[in-house]
Short mmCIF file of C-alpha atoms and ligand atoms in Angstrom, two decimals:
data_model
loop_
_atom_site.label_atom_id
_atom_site.label_comp_id
_atom_site.label_asym_id
_atom_site.label_seq_id
_atom_site.Cartn_x
_atom_site.Cartn_y
_atom_site.Cartn_z
CA MET A 63 -22.83 13.37 -6.64
CA ALA A 64 -20.12 11.46 -4.81
CA ARG A 65 -18.15 13.46 -2.31
CA THR A 66 -14.72 14.75 -3.43
CA LYS A 67 -11.85 16.08 -1.36
CA PRO A 68 -8.56 17.73 -2.35
CA LEU A 69 -5.38 15.80 -1.55
CA THR A 70 -4.26 18.70 0.64
CA GLU A 71 -7.06 17.73 3.04
CA GLN A 72 -6.47 13.99 2.88
CA VAL A 73 -4.79 11.65 5.34
CA ALA A 74 -3.08 8.53 4.05
CA ILE A 75 -1.67 5.41 5.64
CA VAL A 76 1.09 3.73 3.63
CA THR A 77 2.21 0.40 5.03
CA GLY A 78 5.87 -0.23 4.35
CA GLY A 79 6.19 3.47 3.53
CA GLY A 80 9.74 3.67 4.84
CA THR A 81 11.37 1.94 1.89
CA GLY A 82 11.11 1.16 -1.83
CA ILE A 83 7.78 1.57 -3.57
CA GLY A 84 6.02 2.64 -0.36
CA ARG A 85 8.53 5.41 0.21
CA ALA A 86 8.08 6.66 -3.35
CA PHE A 87 4.29 6.68 -2.91
CA THR A 88 4.75 8.57 0.36
CA GLU A 89 6.96 11.21 -1.28
CA ALA A 90 4.37 11.79 -4.01
CA LEU A 91 1.41 12.03 -1.65
CA ALA A 92 3.22 14.32 0.79
CA ALA A 93 4.45 16.53 -2.07
CA ALA A 94 0.81 16.86 -3.17
CA GLY A 95 -0.05 18.11 0.32
CA ALA A 96 -1.47 15.02 2.04
CA GLN A 97 -0.61 13.95 5.59
CA VAL A 98 1.00 10.52 5.35
CA VAL A 99 1.46 7.99 8.14
CA ILE A 100 4.08 5.42 7.24
CA ALA A 101 3.78 2.18 9.17
CA SER A 102 6.06 -0.82 9.42
CA ARG A 103 8.30 -2.72 11.85
CA ARG A 104 11.60 -0.80 11.84
CA PRO A 105 11.19 2.56 13.63
CA GLU A 106 14.65 3.85 12.68
CA VAL A 107 13.96 3.34 8.98
CA LEU A 108 10.57 5.06 9.26
CA ARG A 109 12.04 7.97 11.24
CA ARG A 110 14.82 8.54 8.71
CA THR A 111 12.42 8.47 5.77
CA ALA A 112 10.00 10.85 7.47
CA ASP A 113 12.80 13.26 8.41
CA GLU A 114 14.24 13.26 4.90
CA ILE A 115 10.91 13.86 3.15
CA ASN A 116 9.80 16.49 5.67
CA ALA A 117 13.13 18.31 5.29
CA THR A 118 12.76 18.32 1.50
CA LEU A 119 9.22 19.69 1.74
CA ASN A 120 10.07 22.03 4.59
CA ALA A 121 6.85 20.85 6.28
CA GLU A 122 5.85 18.03 8.62
CA ARG A 123 3.64 15.82 6.47
CA VAL A 124 5.12 12.36 7.01
CA PHE A 125 4.62 10.62 10.35
CA PRO A 126 6.33 7.34 11.32
CA TYR A 127 4.34 4.62 13.10
CA GLU A 128 5.89 1.37 14.28
CA PHE A 129 3.64 -1.61 13.69
CA ASP A 130 3.66 -5.19 12.52
CA ILE A 131 0.82 -5.98 10.13
CA ARG A 132 0.69 -9.52 11.55
CA ASN A 133 -0.34 -8.14 14.96
CA ARG A 134 -4.07 -7.47 15.19
CA ALA A 135 -3.79 -5.28 18.30
CA ARG A 136 -1.22 -3.03 16.61
CA ILE A 137 -3.48 -2.69 13.56
CA GLU A 138 -6.27 -1.41 15.79
CA GLU A 139 -3.92 0.96 17.61
CA LEU A 140 -2.63 2.36 14.32
CA VAL A 141 -6.10 3.01 12.93
CA ASN A 142 -7.44 4.41 16.20
CA ASP A 143 -4.43 6.70 16.67
CA VAL A 144 -4.59 8.07 13.13
CA PHE A 145 -8.33 8.63 13.32
CA ALA A 146 -8.08 10.26 16.76
CA ARG A 147 -5.49 12.73 15.44
CA TRP A 148 -7.05 13.67 12.09
CA GLN A 149 -10.67 12.36 12.24
CA SER A 150 -10.22 10.82 8.83
CA ILE A 151 -8.38 8.14 6.91
CA ASP A 152 -8.80 8.87 3.21
CA VAL A 153 -6.18 6.74 1.50
CA LEU A 154 -4.98 3.32 2.59
CA ILE A 155 -2.06 1.90 0.65
CA ASN A 156 -1.53 -1.78 1.38
CA ASN A 157 2.08 -1.93 0.27
CA SER A 158 3.87 -3.97 2.99
CA GLY A 159 4.90 -7.32 1.62
CA LEU A 160 7.64 -9.88 1.41
CA ALA A 161 8.60 -13.13 -0.26
CA VAL A 162 10.15 -16.24 1.24
CA PRO A 163 11.89 -18.01 -1.63
CA GLU A 164 11.06 -21.67 -1.01
CA THR A 165 10.09 -23.96 -3.89
CA ILE A 166 6.95 -26.13 -3.84
CA GLU A 167 8.95 -28.98 -2.31
CA GLU A 168 10.80 -26.81 0.20
CA ILE A 169 7.90 -24.78 1.61
CA THR A 170 7.97 -24.65 5.41
CA ASP A 171 4.96 -23.92 7.59
CA GLU A 172 6.85 -20.96 9.00
CA GLY A 173 7.66 -19.51 5.56
CA TRP A 174 4.11 -20.01 4.33
CA ASP A 175 2.60 -18.40 7.46
CA THR A 176 4.96 -15.41 7.32
CA VAL A 177 4.08 -14.66 3.71
CA MET A 178 0.34 -15.22 4.10
CA GLU A 179 0.03 -13.26 7.34
CA THR A 180 1.99 -10.29 5.96
CA ASN A 181 0.71 -10.11 2.39
CA LEU A 182 -2.88 -11.27 2.81
CA ARG A 183 -4.29 -11.76 6.30
CA GLY A 184 -2.80 -8.49 7.57
CA VAL A 185 -4.30 -6.57 4.66
CA MET A 186 -7.73 -8.07 5.30
CA GLN A 187 -7.54 -7.09 8.97
CA LEU A 188 -6.30 -3.58 8.23
CA VAL A 189 -9.03 -2.97 5.64
CA ARG A 190 -11.67 -4.30 8.04
CA THR A 191 -10.46 -1.87 10.70
CA VAL A 192 -10.18 1.18 8.42
CA LEU A 193 -13.45 0.66 6.55
CA PRO A 194 -15.90 1.93 9.21
CA HIS A 195 -13.98 5.23 9.34
CA MET A 196 -14.02 5.62 5.56
CA ARG A 197 -17.70 4.78 5.47
CA ARG A 198 -18.52 7.25 8.22
CA ASN A 199 -16.84 10.02 6.19
CA ASP A 200 -18.25 8.60 2.93
CA PHE A 201 -14.87 8.89 1.27
CA GLY A 202 -11.87 6.65 0.68
CA ASP A 203 -9.37 5.05 -1.65
CA ILE A 204 -7.81 1.66 -0.99
CA VAL A 205 -4.73 0.83 -3.04
CA ASN A 206 -3.33 -2.69 -2.95
CA VAL A 207 0.17 -3.53 -4.15
CA SER A 208 -0.08 -6.99 -5.62
CA SER A 209 2.41 -8.07 -8.29
CA GLN A 210 2.96 -9.63 -11.68
CA ALA A 211 3.29 -12.68 -9.43
CA GLY A 212 -0.38 -12.12 -8.57
CA LYS A 213 -1.23 -12.94 -12.18
CA HIS A 214 1.39 -15.52 -13.11
CA GLY A 215 2.96 -18.32 -11.08
CA TYR A 216 6.74 -18.54 -10.59
CA ALA A 217 8.41 -21.73 -9.36
CA ASP A 218 10.84 -20.01 -6.99
CA VAL A 219 8.18 -18.16 -4.93
CA PRO A 220 4.97 -20.22 -4.75
CA SER A 221 3.79 -18.84 -1.40
CA TYR A 222 4.37 -15.26 -2.61
CA CYS A 223 2.37 -15.99 -5.78
CA ALA A 224 -0.45 -17.53 -3.76
CA SER A 225 -0.57 -14.49 -1.45
CA LYS A 226 -0.56 -11.97 -4.31
CA PHE A 227 -3.19 -13.92 -6.31
CA GLY A 228 -5.20 -14.04 -3.08
CA LEU A 229 -4.82 -10.30 -2.56
CA LEU A 230 -6.38 -9.65 -5.98
CA GLY A 231 -9.29 -11.97 -5.19
CA TYR A 232 -9.85 -10.26 -1.86
CA ALA A 233 -9.66 -6.82 -3.51
CA GLU A 234 -12.20 -7.81 -6.15
CA ALA A 235 -14.61 -8.93 -3.43
CA LEU A 236 -13.96 -5.68 -1.57
CA ARG A 237 -14.71 -3.64 -4.70
CA ASP A 238 -17.91 -5.59 -5.28
CA HIS A 239 -18.95 -5.01 -1.67
CA MET A 240 -18.32 -1.26 -2.00
CA ARG A 241 -20.47 -1.23 -5.15
CA LYS A 242 -23.29 -3.16 -3.46
CA ILE A 243 -23.45 -0.89 -0.44
CA GLY A 244 -23.04 2.25 -2.58
CA ALA A 245 -19.95 3.45 -0.70
CA ASN A 246 -17.81 6.25 -2.10
CA ILE A 247 -14.72 4.06 -1.73
CA ARG A 248 -12.57 3.06 -4.70
CA VAL A 249 -10.27 0.05 -4.83
CA PHE A 250 -7.16 0.04 -7.04
CA ASN A 251 -4.66 -2.79 -7.50
CA PHE A 252 -1.09 -2.44 -8.72
CA CYS A 253 0.38 -5.54 -10.36
CA PRO A 254 3.92 -4.45 -11.22
CA GLY A 255 6.70 -6.50 -12.70
CA LEU A 256 10.18 -5.75 -11.41
CA VAL A 257 10.46 -2.25 -9.93
CA ASP A 258 13.95 -0.88 -9.29
CA VAL A 259 13.95 0.15 -5.64
CA GLU A 260 17.72 0.79 -5.62
CA ASN A 261 17.96 3.45 -8.35
CA THR A 262 15.04 5.63 -7.33
CA ARG A 263 16.28 9.17 -7.92
CA PRO A 264 14.76 10.83 -11.01
CA GLU A 265 18.10 11.08 -12.80
CA GLN A 266 18.98 7.42 -12.21
CA THR A 267 18.48 4.75 -14.86
CA SER A 268 16.74 1.52 -13.90
CA ARG A 269 18.43 -1.82 -14.19
CA GLU A 270 17.68 -3.89 -17.29
CA GLY A 271 14.24 -5.52 -17.00
CA PHE A 272 13.09 -3.20 -14.18
CA ILE A 273 10.85 -0.12 -14.31
CA HIS A 274 11.74 3.12 -12.56
CA VAL A 275 9.67 3.62 -9.40
CA ALA A 276 8.57 7.04 -10.71
CA ASN A 277 6.23 5.15 -13.06
CA MET A 278 4.47 3.72 -10.00
CA THR A 279 4.05 7.12 -8.38
CA ARG A 280 2.88 8.83 -11.56
CA THR A 281 0.30 6.10 -12.04
CA LEU A 282 -0.83 6.34 -8.42
CA MET A 283 -1.40 10.07 -8.68
CA TYR A 284 -3.21 9.63 -12.00
CA ALA A 285 -5.45 6.91 -10.56
CA LEU A 286 -6.33 9.01 -7.54
CA SER A 287 -7.14 12.00 -9.78
CA LEU A 288 -9.86 10.12 -11.71
CA ASP A 289 -13.54 10.86 -11.13
CA ARG A 290 -15.05 9.16 -8.09
CA ASN A 291 -17.29 6.97 -10.25
CA VAL A 292 -14.42 5.63 -12.38
CA VAL A 293 -13.04 2.19 -11.61
CA LEU A 294 -9.49 1.61 -12.76
CA GLU A 295 -9.10 -2.07 -12.06
CA ASP A 296 -5.79 -3.95 -12.02
CA ILE A 297 -2.86 -1.78 -13.08
CA ASN A 298 -0.23 -3.96 -14.77
CA LEU A 299 3.09 -2.16 -15.19
CA TYR A 300 5.90 -4.16 -16.78
CA ALA A 301 9.24 -3.34 -18.36
CA ARG A 302 8.97 -3.57 -22.12
N1 LIG B 303 10.13 -4.16 -6.14
C1 LIG B 303 9.51 -4.99 -6.98
O1 LIG B 303 10.06 -5.42 -8.00
C2 LIG B 303 8.08 -5.42 -6.72
C3 LIG B 303 7.35 -5.99 -7.76
C4 LIG B 303 6.03 -6.37 -7.55
C5 LIG B 303 5.44 -6.16 -6.32
N2 LIG B 303 6.16 -5.62 -5.30
C6 LIG B 303 5.50 -5.42 -4.02
O2 LIG B 303 5.65 -4.08 -3.64
C7 LIG B 303 5.58 -3.95 -2.22
C8 LIG B 303 6.76 -3.13 -1.75
O3 LIG B 303 7.95 -3.83 -2.03
P1 LIG B 303 9.37 -3.11 -2.28
O4 LIG B 303 9.91 -3.67 -3.53
O5 LIG B 303 9.26 -1.66 -2.13
O6 LIG B 303 10.25 -3.79 -1.13
P2 LIG B 303 10.63 -3.32 0.36
O7 LIG B 303 11.41 -2.07 0.30
O8 LIG B 303 11.23 -4.53 1.00
O9 LIG B 303 9.21 -2.99 1.01
C9 LIG B 303 8.49 -3.88 1.78
C10 LIG B 303 8.01 -3.11 3.00
O10 LIG B 303 7.15 -3.97 3.76
C11 LIG B 303 7.39 -3.72 5.12
N3 LIG B 303 7.00 -4.91 5.90
C12 LIG B 303 7.46 -6.18 5.75
N4 LIG B 303 6.93 -6.97 6.68
C13 LIG B 303 6.09 -6.20 7.43
C14 LIG B 303 5.27 -6.43 8.55
N5 LIG B 303 5.18 -7.65 9.12
N6 LIG B 303 4.54 -5.42 9.05
C15 LIG B 303 4.60 -4.17 8.50
N7 LIG B 303 5.38 -3.89 7.44
C16 LIG B 303 6.12 -4.89 6.91
C17 LIG B 303 8.88 -3.44 5.22
O11 LIG B 303 9.19 -2.63 6.35
P3 LIG B 303 9.76 -3.25 7.74
O12 LIG B 303 10.83 -4.22 7.37
O13 LIG B 303 10.26 -2.04 8.47
O14 LIG B 303 8.60 -3.87 8.42
C18 LIG B 303 9.14 -2.69 3.93
O15 LIG B 303 9.07 -1.28 4.13
C19 LIG B 303 5.55 -5.38 -1.68
O16 LIG B 303 4.22 -5.74 -1.36
C20 LIG B 303 6.07 -6.21 -2.85
O17 LIG B 303 5.57 -7.53 -2.81
C21 LIG B 303 7.46 -5.24 -5.47
#
């Protein structure tokens, strides 16, 4: 029987957890009782998000951590610091990401590198650093936020599409590796269409063509609740 663990005993890292989809994921995980480290570049944004969620929950469950996913040394510090504090990393949500809107003919080396290093290379390095800890505890869930643009190409964001397609390929290889070594580590991929990260409160209506971010969080919590031997592969969520 694969090991299970209640969310109240789990520790999560959510990259880009200070804003948008990452913030919504963080709220849901913290509300379910997990400890959540939110990691990205802007400390003031992270601090504000952590303070707001902790105040709502009347408990300290969200912890800000300044890091740049393009910096290998900071990735190692993040993982080492989280593991030293809690002796486990149970959920890794690879949510940090950005697009540089340059067409095929406009692409600059700088734009291409920024997108690839943030959306793809950084994820690979973070997973590589977290994996030994998950394997040692024989427990883990890795959630990647790809995109509809990881399944379909769009002329205005070719580097973004390439990075998100690449992320799905990497994740599939990761899942196959976990299966081959018999690790109790699941890999989920979100491939959302447009998600409204401006109207995020439950009572707010999403803009036309966008989905409410609550659909992302409900799906995350559902996916995590599945049996350890169940593989829910790419999760495509689009506005009807
Ligand atoms: N919203 C949508 O319609 C949609 C649709 C499909 C997929 N997605 C994907 O969903 C994810 C979240 O996007 P979002 O819509 O919630 O936008 P967002 O609010 O801009 O979130 C992106 C997050 O990534 C972080 N980030 C960017 N560069 C980073 C770096 N070098 N190191 C560490 N963190 C970095 C940002 O924080 P800092 O600036 O503080 O670093 C920010 O919190 C992205 O991967 C995006 O591609 C979004």
